[in-house]
């Protein structure tokens, strides 16, 4: 009989197992007393699947693994064999480099194909797997009694935990994140695929992606409450508006960045924002904000699209500060361009039982959302998309980050400008590697460090603006530096020499790309005016500016900008260089104890830097580059 302490992997154990008959295998499993048989049935079934896999002589390649349960998570119980799990297999593209080449070709203002965005069919052909890959993966699933649904470079399936454990040579368990009241998540610490399938599979998720699903909070840094203002409905055009202490207002932002252009409304130029984590914008607050600060938009509305189980609850206790902030400042900058909110599902059951959490509605909102967008026709896509959510890049499996980033790139190739906040932790928060070494390392953000997004950092003050201390930036751990920023980032690295060189990858993609005001935006929340700080504020503000540029282009019969970074990096005179302030973080790490404030810091310096990027926008200059001949009036 097998010793329950004997490992199931490698050496003599494997040889011994493969010599057993099926009946021997069954009899070798530990059997509980009759009174406990039901309680142990699931565990025995899972063990049997694992043993049978090795008995068949399968050789497997570990596709993804974690050294331990991620910080902030704990295992709450084993998964039962008959519980269901839904997984997505990402298949590698047959033309691996073709997508990147296509994106840069249509996004480079100096290329003759600039603005010639790809259709959905053209992009799908670039990321399509080979027939050999699709056949290999579907055959593998079929042999294991699983039917997959193929959608170009994705295969989705739902099966039992027992079959998933057998398929991936793993063990799924239920894990709970500290402070997350939405219930446990079904995850594993590693999974494998047969050696012969390794080249045919990019990733399978959700498996090892723990991340910070509950804490994948919007990048709001602070909220300052104020007494409820009076006489909102009586605010007149050009008159006084309600105030909050130290806040910055829409008219001040437009003046600061010289935004005077007045676009016309057109359903061919929509700006959208994404809402996760049950963040719901509020219609009444939208109207209050418009009456107070954008009087000619007082009668405006916006559309809401529900994605993958998303909701739009208008109950007072469901009002989302992030969603209201995004909506109100997109309106403030881009009015009267049509606005669309995508409310994305992606949370576990709200009232799980301790013993049986039940299946998750969805637990990969990024994958779900970008798959949804990529399924739309080009005419159905927004021209500009703003998102103010993020997490530590290292909390995301590398293959997952690369796949999501590729999906964002596909949107750019099809004419969508994708804007993300850079984050609110300077060089990092804890600044501890999660690879088991616990060594000090800076913490880039995901997806803010993806090379296909326009990453927006933060400033404060005016005359002059300075980098705000919470503005995140740095260098990606997963993505190499793209060609469009090679010159300016290399110049910065030459300037700092070996400063902090042990704590970041100098070959990584530098972020943010640009910055904007990020401190004390005046926002209506449940009828009250509050001040909100964070790159959650600068991102939608900059997205509104990009929407204006798209409107100006369309007014002259030009296509939307799409992926905008090559244009931005070719526009050195279109930004105010920020040379004061710093992004700070990593407080408490011994390597920085002797530094001022006991923190690591990225200083804002001449040229590009990893706290304010290229600087803050000069709208008139950007307008002249993006839409020559259109007046800033």
Coordinates of C-alpha atoms in Angstrom, one line a residue:
X1 CA 0.0 0.0 0.0
X2 CA 1.3 3.5 -0.8
X3 CA 2.4 5.6 2.0
X4 CA 0.4 8.8 2.0
X5 CA 3.6 10.8 2.6
X6 CA 5.2 9.4 -0.5
X7 CA 5.5 12.0 -3.3
X8 CA 3.7 11.3 -6.5
X9 CA 6.4 12.8 -8.7
X10 CA 9.6 11.3 -10.1
X11 CA 12.1 8.6 -9.4
X12 CA 11.2 5.1 -8.0
X13 CA 7.8 6.2 -7.0
X14 CA 6.7 6.8 -10.6
X15 CA 8.2 3.5 -11.7
X16 CA 6.4 1.7 -8.9
X17 CA 3.1 3.3 -9.7
X18 CA 3.2 2.4 -13.4
X19 CA 3.8 -1.3 -12.5
X20 CA 0.4 -1.4 -10.7
X21 CA -2.8 -2.6 -12.3
X22 CA -5.9 -0.5 -12.0
X23 CA -7.2 -2.7 -9.2
X24 CA -3.9 -2.3 -7.4
X25 CA -4.2 1.5 -7.8
X26 CA -7.6 1.5 -6.3
X27 CA -6.7 -0.8 -3.4
X28 CA -3.5 1.3 -2.7
X29 CA -5.5 4.4 -1.9
X30 CA -6.1 5.2 1.8
X31 CA -9.6 4.3 2.7
X32 CA -11.4 6.0 5.6
X33 CA -13.6 4.2 8.0
X34 CA -17.2 3.6 6.8
X35 CA -18.5 6.4 9.0
X36 CA -16.2 8.9 7.3
X37 CA -16.5 7.5 3.8
X38 CA -18.6 10.3 2.4
X39 CA -16.4 13.0 3.8
X40 CA -13.3 11.5 2.2
X41 CA -14.8 10.4 -1.1
X42 CA -13.8 13.6 -3.0
X43 CA -10.3 13.5 -1.7
X44 CA -9.9 9.9 -2.8
X45 CA -11.3 10.6 -6.2
X46 CA -8.8 13.5 -6.8
X47 CA -5.9 11.3 -5.6
X48 CA -7.0 8.6 -8.0
X49 CA -7.0 11.0 -11.0
X50 CA -3.5 12.1 -10.2
X51 CA -2.2 8.5 -9.8
X52 CA -3.9 7.4 -13.0
X53 CA -2.2 10.2 -14.9
X54 CA 1.2 9.1 -13.8
X55 CA 0.3 5.5 -14.4
X56 CA -0.2 6.3 -18.0
X57 CA 3.4 7.4 -18.2
X58 CA 2.5 11.0 -19.1
X59 CA 5.4 13.5 -19.2
X60 CA 4.3 17.0 -18.3
X61 CA 5.8 20.5 -18.5
X62 CA 5.1 22.9 -15.7
X63 CA 3.5 25.8 -17.4
X64 CA 3.1 28.1 -14.5
X65 CA 3.9 27.9 -10.8
X66 CA 4.0 29.9 -7.6
X67 CA 6.5 29.4 -4.8
X68 CA 3.8 29.7 -2.2
X69 CA 0.3 31.0 -1.5
X70 CA 0.5 34.7 -2.4
X71 CA 0.7 37.3 0.4
X72 CA -2.8 38.3 1.6
X73 CA -4.4 35.0 0.6
X74 CA -5.0 31.8 2.5
X75 CA -6.4 28.4 1.6
X76 CA -9.9 27.9 3.1
X77 CA -10.6 24.3 1.9
X78 CA -10.0 21.7 -0.7
X79 CA -12.2 21.7 -3.8
X80 CA -14.7 18.9 -4.1
X81 CA -14.2 16.6 -7.1
X82 CA -17.6 17.3 -8.5
X83 CA -17.5 21.1 -8.3
X84 CA -17.3 22.9 -11.6
X85 CA -14.5 25.0 -13.0
X86 CA -14.4 27.2 -16.1
X87 CA -11.1 27.8 -17.8
X88 CA -9.7 29.5 -20.9
X89 CA -6.8 28.3 -22.9
X90 CA -4.9 30.9 -24.9
X91 CA -3.4 29.6 -28.1
X92 CA -0.2 31.1 -29.5
X93 CA -0.4 33.1 -32.7
X94 CA 0.9 31.4 -35.9
X95 CA 2.5 34.7 -36.9
X96 CA 4.0 35.7 -33.6
X97 CA 5.5 39.0 -34.5
X98 CA 3.0 40.1 -37.2
X99 CA 0.7 41.9 -34.7
X100 CA 3.4 44.1 -33.3
X101 CA 4.6 45.0 -36.8
X102 CA 1.0 45.9 -37.8
X103 CA 0.3 48.0 -34.8
X104 CA 3.4 50.1 -35.2
X105 CA 2.9 50.5 -39.0
X106 CA -0.6 52.0 -38.6
X107 CA 0.4 54.1 -35.5
X108 CA 3.6 55.7 -36.7
X109 CA 2.9 59.2 -38.0
X110 CA 5.8 59.0 -40.3
X111 CA 4.7 55.7 -42.0
X112 CA 2.7 55.8 -45.2
X113 CA 0.1 53.5 -43.7
X114 CA -0.5 55.7 -40.6
X115 CA -4.2 55.7 -39.6
X116 CA -5.0 52.7 -41.9
X117 CA -6.5 50.7 -39.0
X118 CA -7.1 47.0 -39.3
X119 CA -10.5 45.3 -39.5
X120 CA -11.6 42.7 -36.9
X121 CA -11.0 40.0 -39.5
X122 CA -7.5 41.2 -40.3
X123 CA -6.5 41.3 -36.6
X124 CA -8.0 37.8 -36.0
X125 CA -5.9 36.5 -38.8
X126 CA -2.8 37.9 -37.3
X127 CA -3.4 36.3 -33.9
X128 CA -4.9 33.1 -35.2
X129 CA -3.1 29.8 -34.2
X130 CA -2.0 27.2 -36.6
X131 CA -4.4 24.4 -37.5
X132 CA -1.9 22.1 -35.9
X133 CA -2.2 24.0 -32.6
X134 CA -6.0 24.0 -32.5
X135 CA -6.2 20.3 -33.4
X136 CA -3.6 19.4 -30.8
X137 CA -5.4 21.2 -28.0
X138 CA -9.0 20.1 -28.9
X139 CA -7.8 16.5 -29.3
X140 CA -6.2 16.7 -25.8
X141 CA -9.4 17.9 -24.3
X142 CA -11.5 15.3 -26.1
X143 CA -9.2 12.5 -24.9
X144 CA -9.9 13.7 -21.4
X145 CA -13.7 13.7 -21.9
X146 CA -13.9 17.5 -22.2
X147 CA -15.5 19.5 -25.0
X148 CA -13.9 22.9 -25.7
X149 CA -15.4 25.9 -27.5
X150 CA -12.9 27.4 -30.0
X151 CA -12.9 31.1 -30.7
X152 CA -9.9 31.8 -32.9
X153 CA -7.0 32.0 -30.4
X154 CA -9.0 30.9 -27.4
X155 CA -10.5 27.6 -26.2
X156 CA -13.0 27.8 -23.4
X157 CA -14.4 24.9 -21.4
X158 CA -16.2 24.0 -18.2
X159 CA -15.5 20.7 -16.4
X160 CA -15.3 19.1 -13.0
X161 CA -12.5 19.8 -10.5
X162 CA -11.6 16.2 -10.7
X163 CA -11.1 16.3 -14.5
X164 CA -9.3 19.6 -14.4
X165 CA -6.9 18.3 -11.8
X166 CA -6.2 15.3 -14.0
X167 CA -5.9 17.4 -17.2
X168 CA -3.4 19.8 -15.7
X169 CA -1.7 17.5 -13.2
X170 CA -2.7 19.9 -10.4
X171 CA -4.9 20.4 -7.4
X172 CA -7.5 23.1 -7.3
X173 CA -8.4 24.6 -3.9
X174 CA -10.5 27.4 -2.6
X175 CA -8.5 30.5 -1.5
X176 CA -9.7 33.6 0.3
X177 CA -8.1 37.0 0.1
X178 CA -7.9 39.1 3.3
X179 CA -10.7 41.6 3.4
X180 CA -12.5 40.3 0.4
X181 CA -16.1 39.8 1.3
X182 CA -17.2 38.4 -2.1
X183 CA -16.1 34.9 -1.4
X184 CA -13.2 32.4 -2.1
X185 CA -11.6 31.9 -5.5
X186 CA -10.8 28.6 -7.0
X187 CA -7.1 28.5 -7.8
X188 CA -4.0 26.3 -7.8
X189 CA -0.3 27.0 -7.2
X190 CA 0.9 25.3 -10.4
X191 CA -0.3 23.5 -13.4
X192 CA 1.2 21.4 -16.2
X193 CA 0.5 20.4 -19.8
X194 CA 1.9 17.4 -21.6
X195 CA 5.3 18.0 -23.1
X196 CA 4.0 17.7 -26.6
X197 CA 1.5 20.4 -26.0
X198 CA 3.8 23.0 -24.4
X199 CA 4.4 24.9 -27.7
X200 CA 0.6 24.9 -28.4
X201 CA -0.5 26.6 -25.2
X202 CA 0.3 30.1 -24.1
X203 CA -1.6 29.9 -20.8
X204 CA -4.6 28.4 -19.0
X205 CA -6.5 30.7 -16.6
X206 CA -7.8 31.3 -14.0
X207 CA -5.4 28.9 -12.4
X208 CA -2.3 30.6 -10.9
X209 CA -3.6 34.1 -11.3
X210 CA -4.4 35.3 -7.7
X211 CA -3.5 38.9 -8.2
X212 CA -5.5 41.4 -6.1
X213 CA -9.0 40.8 -7.5
X214 CA -10.7 42.4 -4.5
X215 CA -8.1 45.0 -4.0
X216 CA -7.6 45.6 -7.7
X217 CA -9.1 48.8 -6.6
X218 CA -9.3 51.9 -8.7
X219 CA -6.2 54.0 -8.5
X220 CA -7.8 56.5 -6.2
X221 CA -5.4 57.8 -3.6
X222 CA -7.5 60.0 -1.3
X223 CA -11.0 61.3 -0.9
X224 CA -11.7 64.5 0.9
X225 CA -15.3 65.0 2.1
X226 CA -17.0 68.4 2.1
X227 CA -20.3 69.7 3.4
X228 CA -23.2 69.5 0.9
X229 CA -23.2 72.6 -1.4
X230 CA -26.3 74.8 -1.7
X231 CA -28.3 76.0 -4.7
X232 CA -26.7 73.6 -7.2
X233 CA -29.7 74.0 -9.6
X234 CA -29.2 77.8 -9.7
X235 CA -25.7 77.9 -11.0
X236 CA -25.5 80.0 -14.2
X237 CA -23.2 80.0 -17.1
X238 CA -20.1 82.1 -16.2
X239 CA -21.3 82.3 -12.6
X240 CA -19.8 81.0 -9.4
X241 CA -19.8 77.2 -8.9
X242 CA -19.8 75.2 -5.7
X243 CA -16.4 74.7 -4.1
X244 CA -14.5 72.3 -2.0
X245 CA -11.3 73.1 0.0
X246 CA -8.2 73.0 -2.2
X247 CA -10.0 71.4 -5.1
X248 CA -9.3 71.8 -8.8
X249 CA -12.2 72.4 -11.2
X250 CA -13.0 71.6 -14.8
X251 CA -12.5 75.2 -16.0
X252 CA -9.1 75.4 -14.3
X253 CA -8.0 72.2 -16.0
X254 CA -9.1 73.3 -19.4
X255 CA -7.3 76.6 -18.9
X256 CA -4.1 74.9 -17.6
X257 CA -3.8 72.7 -20.6
X258 CA -5.1 75.4 -23.1
X259 CA -8.2 73.3 -24.1
X260 CA -10.5 75.6 -26.2
X261 CA -11.6 73.3 -29.0
X262 CA -15.4 72.9 -29.3
X263 CA -16.2 69.6 -31.0
X264 CA -19.6 68.6 -32.4
X265 CA -21.4 65.5 -31.0
X266 CA -21.1 62.4 -33.3
X267 CA -21.9 58.8 -32.6
X268 CA -18.9 58.0 -34.8
X269 CA -16.6 59.3 -32.0
X270 CA -17.5 57.8 -28.7
X271 CA -15.4 57.9 -25.5
X272 CA -15.9 55.1 -23.0
X273 CA -14.7 54.1 -19.6
X274 CA -14.5 50.7 -17.8
X275 CA -16.1 50.1 -14.4
X276 CA -15.1 47.0 -12.4
X277 CA -15.7 45.8 -8.8
X278 CA -19.3 46.8 -8.8
X279 CA -18.4 50.5 -9.3
X280 CA -21.6 52.2 -10.6
X281 CA -21.8 55.8 -11.9
X282 CA -24.8 57.7 -10.7
X283 CA -27.2 59.6 -13.0
X284 CA -28.2 62.2 -10.3
X285 CA -24.6 63.0 -9.5
X286 CA -23.8 63.3 -13.2
X287 CA -26.6 65.9 -13.6
X288 CA -25.5 67.8 -10.5
X289 CA -21.9 67.9 -11.8
X290 CA -23.1 69.1 -15.2
X291 CA -25.3 71.8 -13.7
X292 CA -22.5 73.1 -11.5
X293 CA -19.6 73.0 -13.9
X294 CA -20.8 72.3 -17.5
X295 CA -24.1 74.1 -17.6
X296 CA -24.6 73.5 -21.4
X297 CA -24.5 69.8 -20.6
X298 CA -27.1 69.9 -17.9
X299 CA -29.6 68.0 -20.1
X300 CA -27.1 65.4 -21.3
X301 CA -27.1 61.7 -20.7
X302 CA -24.7 58.8 -21.2
X303 CA -25.1 55.2 -22.1
X304 CA -24.3 52.1 -20.0
X305 CA -23.4 48.7 -21.5
X306 CA -23.5 45.7 -19.2
X307 CA -20.8 43.2 -19.9
X308 CA -20.4 39.7 -18.5
X309 CA -22.9 40.1 -15.7
X310 CA -22.2 43.7 -15.0
X311 CA -24.9 45.8 -13.3
X312 CA -25.8 49.5 -12.9
X313 CA -27.3 49.8 -9.5
X314 CA -28.5 53.3 -8.6
X315 CA -29.0 52.7 -4.9
X316 CA -27.3 55.3 -2.8
X317 CA -25.1 52.7 -1.1
X318 CA -23.9 51.5 -4.5
X319 CA -22.6 54.8 -5.9
X320 CA -19.0 54.3 -7.0
X321 CA -16.5 57.2 -6.4
X322 CA -14.3 55.9 -9.2
X323 CA -17.1 55.5 -11.7
X324 CA -18.4 59.0 -10.9
X325 CA -14.9 60.5 -11.2
X326 CA -14.3 58.9 -14.6
X327 CA -17.7 59.9 -16.0
X328 CA -17.7 63.5 -14.7
X329 CA -14.2 64.4 -15.9
X330 CA -14.6 62.8 -19.2
X331 CA -17.7 65.0 -19.6
X332 CA -15.8 68.0 -18.3
X333 CA -13.1 67.7 -20.9
X334 CA -14.8 66.1 -24.0
X335 CA -18.3 67.5 -23.9
X336 CA -20.4 67.0 -26.1
X337 CA -18.8 63.8 -27.3
X338 CA -21.0 60.8 -26.5
X339 CA -20.0 58.8 -23.4
X340 CA -20.4 55.1 -22.8
X341 CA -19.8 53.3 -19.5
X342 CA -18.9 49.6 -19.6
X343 CA -20.0 47.9 -16.4
X344 CA -18.1 44.6 -16.2
X345 CA -19.0 41.7 -13.9
X346 CA -16.3 39.6 -12.4
X347 CA -16.9 38.9 -8.8
X348 CA -17.6 35.8 -6.8
X349 CA -20.9 35.0 -5.1
X350 CA -22.0 37.7 -2.7
X351 CA -23.3 35.3 0.0
X352 CA -21.1 32.2 -0.1
X353 CA -21.5 29.5 2.5
X354 CA -18.3 28.5 4.4
X355 CA -18.7 24.9 3.3
X356 CA -19.8 25.3 -0.3
X357 CA -18.8 28.7 -1.9
X358 CA -20.4 27.7 -5.2
X359 CA -19.1 28.5 -8.7
X360 CA -17.9 32.0 -9.5
X361 CA -19.8 34.2 -11.9
X362 CA -16.5 35.1 -13.6
X363 CA -13.1 35.8 -12.1
X364 CA -11.1 37.3 -15.0
X365 CA -12.7 40.6 -15.8
X366 CA -9.8 41.8 -17.9
X367 CA -10.0 38.7 -20.2
X368 CA -13.8 38.9 -20.3
X369 CA -13.9 42.6 -21.1
X370 CA -11.2 42.7 -23.8
X371 CA -12.6 39.5 -25.4
X372 CA -16.0 41.2 -25.5
X373 CA -14.6 44.4 -27.1
X374 CA -12.6 42.4 -29.7
X375 CA -15.8 40.6 -30.7
X376 CA -17.3 43.9 -31.8
X377 CA -17.2 45.4 -35.2
X378 CA -14.9 48.4 -35.6
X379 CA -17.9 50.7 -36.0
X380 CA -19.2 49.5 -32.6
X381 CA -15.9 50.2 -30.7
X382 CA -15.3 53.5 -28.9
X383 CA -12.5 55.6 -30.3
X384 CA -11.1 56.3 -26.8
X385 CA -11.2 54.0 -23.8
X386 CA -10.2 55.0 -20.2
X387 CA -9.5 52.6 -17.4
X388 CA -8.4 53.5 -13.9
X389 CA -7.7 50.1 -12.3
X390 CA -4.5 48.2 -11.7
X391 CA -2.4 46.0 -9.5
X392 CA 1.2 45.0 -9.0
X393 CA 2.6 43.5 -12.2
X394 CA 4.3 40.8 -10.3
X395 CA 1.0 39.7 -8.8
X396 CA 0.0 38.7 -12.4
X397 CA 1.4 35.6 -14.1
X398 CA 3.8 36.7 -16.8
X399 CA 1.9 34.8 -19.5
X400 CA -1.4 36.4 -18.4
X401 CA 0.1 39.9 -18.5
X402 CA 1.5 39.3 -22.0
X403 CA -1.8 38.0 -23.3
X404 CA -3.9 40.8 -21.9
X405 CA -1.4 43.3 -23.2
X406 CA -1.6 41.7 -26.7
X407 CA -5.4 42.1 -26.6
X408 CA -5.0 45.8 -25.8
X409 CA -2.6 46.1 -28.7
X410 CA -5.3 44.5 -31.0
X411 CA -7.7 47.3 -30.0
X412 CA -5.0 49.9 -30.8
X413 CA -4.5 48.3 -34.3
X414 CA -8.3 48.7 -34.8
X415 CA -8.4 52.4 -34.0
X416 CA -9.0 52.5 -30.2
X417 CA -6.8 54.7 -28.0
X418 CA -6.5 52.8 -24.7
X419 CA -5.7 55.0 -21.6
X420 CA -4.7 53.6 -18.2
X421 CA -3.8 55.2 -14.9
X422 CA -0.2 54.5 -13.9
X423 CA -1.0 53.8 -10.3
X424 CA -0.6 55.5 -6.9
X425 CA 2.4 53.9 -5.2
X426 CA 5.4 55.7 -6.7
X427 CA 8.2 53.2 -7.3
X428 CA 6.2 50.6 -5.3
X429 CA 4.5 49.9 -2.0
X430 CA 6.0 47.0 -0.1
X431 CA 8.7 46.5 -2.8
X432 CA 9.2 42.9 -2.0
X433 CA 9.7 40.2 -4.7
X434 CA 7.1 37.4 -4.5
X435 CA 9.4 34.8 -6.0
X436 CA 10.3 33.4 -2.5
X437 CA 13.5 35.5 -2.0
X438 CA 11.7 38.4 -0.3
X439 CA 14.4 40.6 -1.9
X440 CA 13.8 44.3 -2.5
X441 CA 12.5 45.2 -5.9
X442 CA 10.4 48.0 -7.4
X443 CA 6.8 47.3 -8.3
X444 CA 5.6 48.3 -11.8
X445 CA 1.9 48.1 -12.3
X446 CA -0.4 46.0 -14.5
X447 CA -1.8 46.9 -17.1
X448 CA -0.2 50.4 -16.7
X449 CA 3.2 49.1 -17.9
X450 CA 1.9 47.4 -21.0
X451 CA 3.5 49.0 -24.0
X452 CA 0.2 49.2 -25.9
X453 CA -1.5 51.4 -23.4
X454 CA -1.0 55.2 -22.8
X455 CA 0.0 55.3 -19.2
X456 CA -0.9 58.5 -17.3
X457 CA 0.9 59.6 -14.2
X458 CA 0.1 62.5 -11.8
X459 CA 1.0 66.1 -11.0
X460 CA -0.2 68.7 -8.6
X461 CA 0.0 72.5 -8.1
X462 CA 0.0 75.0 -11.0
X463 CA 2.7 77.5 -11.8
X464 CA 4.7 75.3 -12.0
X465 CA 3.2 71.8 -11.9
X466 CA 5.2 69.2 -9.9
X467 CA 5.2 65.5 -9.8
X468 CA 2.8 64.3 -7.1
X469 CA 4.4 61.9 -4.6
X470 CA 2.0 59.0 -5.2
X471 CA 2.4 58.9 -9.0
X472 CA 3.5 55.4 -10.0
X473 CA 6.2 54.7 -12.6
X474 CA 9.2 52.7 -13.3
X475 CA 10.1 49.8 -15.7
X476 CA 8.2 46.7 -16.5
X477 CA 9.3 43.3 -15.3
X478 CA 7.6 41.5 -18.3
X479 CA 7.7 43.9 -21.3
X480 CA 10.8 45.0 -23.1
X481 CA 11.2 48.7 -23.9
X482 CA 9.3 49.5 -27.2
X483 CA 11.1 51.2 -30.1
X484 CA 8.9 54.3 -29.9
X485 CA 10.4 55.3 -26.5
X486 CA 13.9 53.9 -26.9
X487 CA 15.7 57.3 -27.4
X488 CA 14.1 59.2 -24.5
X489 CA 14.2 56.4 -21.9
X490 CA 17.8 55.5 -22.8
X491 CA 18.7 59.2 -22.2
X492 CA 17.1 59.1 -18.8
X493 CA 18.9 55.8 -17.9
X494 CA 22.2 57.3 -19.0
X495 CA 21.6 60.2 -16.7
X496 CA 20.9 58.2 -13.5
X497 CA 23.7 55.8 -14.1
X498 CA 23.6 52.8 -11.7
X499 CA 21.1 54.5 -9.3
X500 CA 18.7 51.8 -8.1
X501 CA 20.0 49.5 -10.8
X502 CA 19.5 46.4 -8.5
X503 CA 15.8 47.2 -8.1
X504 CA 14.5 47.4 -11.7
X505 CA 15.1 46.0 -15.2
X506 CA 16.7 48.8 -17.3
X507 CA 15.6 47.0 -20.4
X508 CA 11.9 47.1 -19.4
X509 CA 9.2 49.3 -20.8
X510 CA 9.3 52.7 -19.1
X511 CA 6.1 54.2 -17.8
X512 CA 4.1 56.5 -17.5
X513 CA 4.0 58.0 -20.9
X514 CA 2.4 61.3 -19.9
X515 CA 0.9 63.0 -16.8
X516 CA -1.8 65.4 -15.8
X517 CA -3.3 66.9 -12.6
X518 CA -4.1 64.2 -10.1
X519 CA -4.9 66.0 -6.9
X520 CA -8.2 67.0 -5.4
X521 CA -10.6 66.8 -8.3
X522 CA -14.0 68.2 -7.4
X523 CA -16.4 65.3 -7.8
X524 CA -20.1 64.8 -6.9
X525 CA -20.8 61.6 -4.9
X526 CA -24.3 61.0 -3.5
X527 CA -25.2 64.7 -3.9
X528 CA -22.1 66.0 -2.1
X529 CA -19.0 67.6 -3.5
X530 CA -15.8 65.8 -2.5
X531 CA -12.1 66.2 -3.5
X532 CA -10.6 63.0 -5.1
X533 CA -6.9 62.5 -5.7
X534 CA -5.1 59.8 -7.7
X535 CA -4.0 58.9 -11.2
X536 CA -7.6 57.7 -11.4
X537 CA -8.3 61.4 -12.0
X538 CA -5.5 62.1 -14.4
X539 CA -6.3 59.2 -16.7
X540 CA -9.9 60.1 -17.6
X541 CA -8.9 63.7 -17.9
X542 CA -6.3 62.8 -20.5
X543 CA -8.7 60.4 -22.2
X544 CA -11.1 63.3 -22.6
X545 CA -8.3 65.2 -24.3
X546 CA -7.6 62.4 -26.7
X547 CA -11.3 62.2 -27.5
X548 CA -11.2 65.9 -28.5
X549 CA -8.2 65.1 -30.8
X550 CA -10.2 62.2 -32.4
X551 CA -13.2 64.5 -32.9
X552 CA -11.0 67.1 -34.6
X553 CA -9.6 64.4 -36.9
X554 CA -13.0 63.1 -37.8
X555 CA -14.2 66.7 -38.6
X556 CA -11.6 66.7 -41.4
X557 CA -12.4 63.2 -42.6
X558 CA -9.4 61.6 -40.9
X559 CA -9.5 58.2 -39.0
X560 CA -9.2 58.0 -35.2
X561 CA -5.8 58.0 -33.6
X562 CA -5.8 54.5 -32.4
X563 CA -2.6 53.6 -30.5
X564 CA -1.3 57.1 -29.8
X565 CA 2.1 56.6 -28.2
X566 CA 4.3 56.9 -31.3
X567 CA 2.6 60.2 -32.0
X568 CA 3.2 61.4 -28.4
X569 CA 6.8 60.4 -28.4
X570 CA 7.4 62.2 -31.7
X571 CA 5.8 65.4 -30.2
X572 CA 8.5 66.8 -27.9
X573 CA 7.2 70.3 -28.0
X574 CA 3.6 69.3 -27.2
X575 CA 4.3 68.8 -23.5
X576 CA 5.3 70.8 -20.5
X577 CA 8.3 69.1 -19.0
X578 CA 7.9 68.6 -15.3
X579 CA 11.1 69.0 -13.4
X580 CA 10.0 69.3 -9.8
X581 CA 8.7 66.8 -7.3
X582 CA 9.1 63.0 -7.1
X583 CA 7.2 59.8 -6.9
X584 CA 8.0 58.1 -3.5
X585 CA 7.5 54.6 -2.2
X586 CA 9.1 51.4 -0.7
X587 CA 8.9 52.9 2.8
X588 CA 10.4 50.6 5.4
X589 CA 12.8 48.8 3.1
X590 CA 16.3 48.8 4.7
X591 CA 18.0 49.8 1.4
X592 CA 16.3 53.2 1.5
X593 CA 16.4 53.9 5.3
X594 CA 19.2 56.5 4.8
X595 CA 17.4 58.4 2.1
X596 CA 15.3 61.5 2.8
X597 CA 12.0 60.4 4.2
X598 CA 13.2 56.8 4.3
X599 CA 11.8 56.1 0.8
X600 CA 12.9 55.3 -2.7
X601 CA 12.0 58.0 -5.2
X602 CA 11.8 58.7 -8.9
X603 CA 12.6 62.4 -9.4
X604 CA 10.9 64.4 -12.1
X605 CA 13.8 65.6 -14.3
X606 CA 14.4 67.2 -17.6
X607 CA 13.1 65.0 -20.4
X608 CA 11.2 61.8 -19.9
X609 CA 11.2 60.4 -16.4
X610 CA 9.4 57.5 -14.6
X611 CA 7.0 59.6 -12.6
X612 CA 5.6 62.2 -15.1
X613 CA 6.6 60.6 -18.4
X614 CA 6.9 63.2 -21.2
X615 CA 5.1 65.8 -19.1
X616 CA 1.7 67.4 -19.1
X617 CA -0.2 68.2 -22.4
X618 CA -0.2 71.4 -24.4
X619 CA -3.5 70.8 -26.2
X620 CA -3.0 73.4 -28.9
X621 CA 0.3 71.7 -29.9
X622 CA -1.2 68.2 -29.9
X623 CA -4.2 69.4 -31.9
X624 CA -1.9 70.9 -34.6
X625 CA -0.1 67.6 -34.9
X626 CA -3.1 65.3 -34.8
X627 CA -5.5 67.4 -36.9
X628 CA -3.6 70.0 -38.9
X629 CA -5.7 73.0 -39.8
X630 CA -8.3 72.6 -37.0
X631 CA -8.4 75.6 -34.7
X632 CA -8.2 75.4 -31.0
X633 CA -11.4 77.5 -30.5

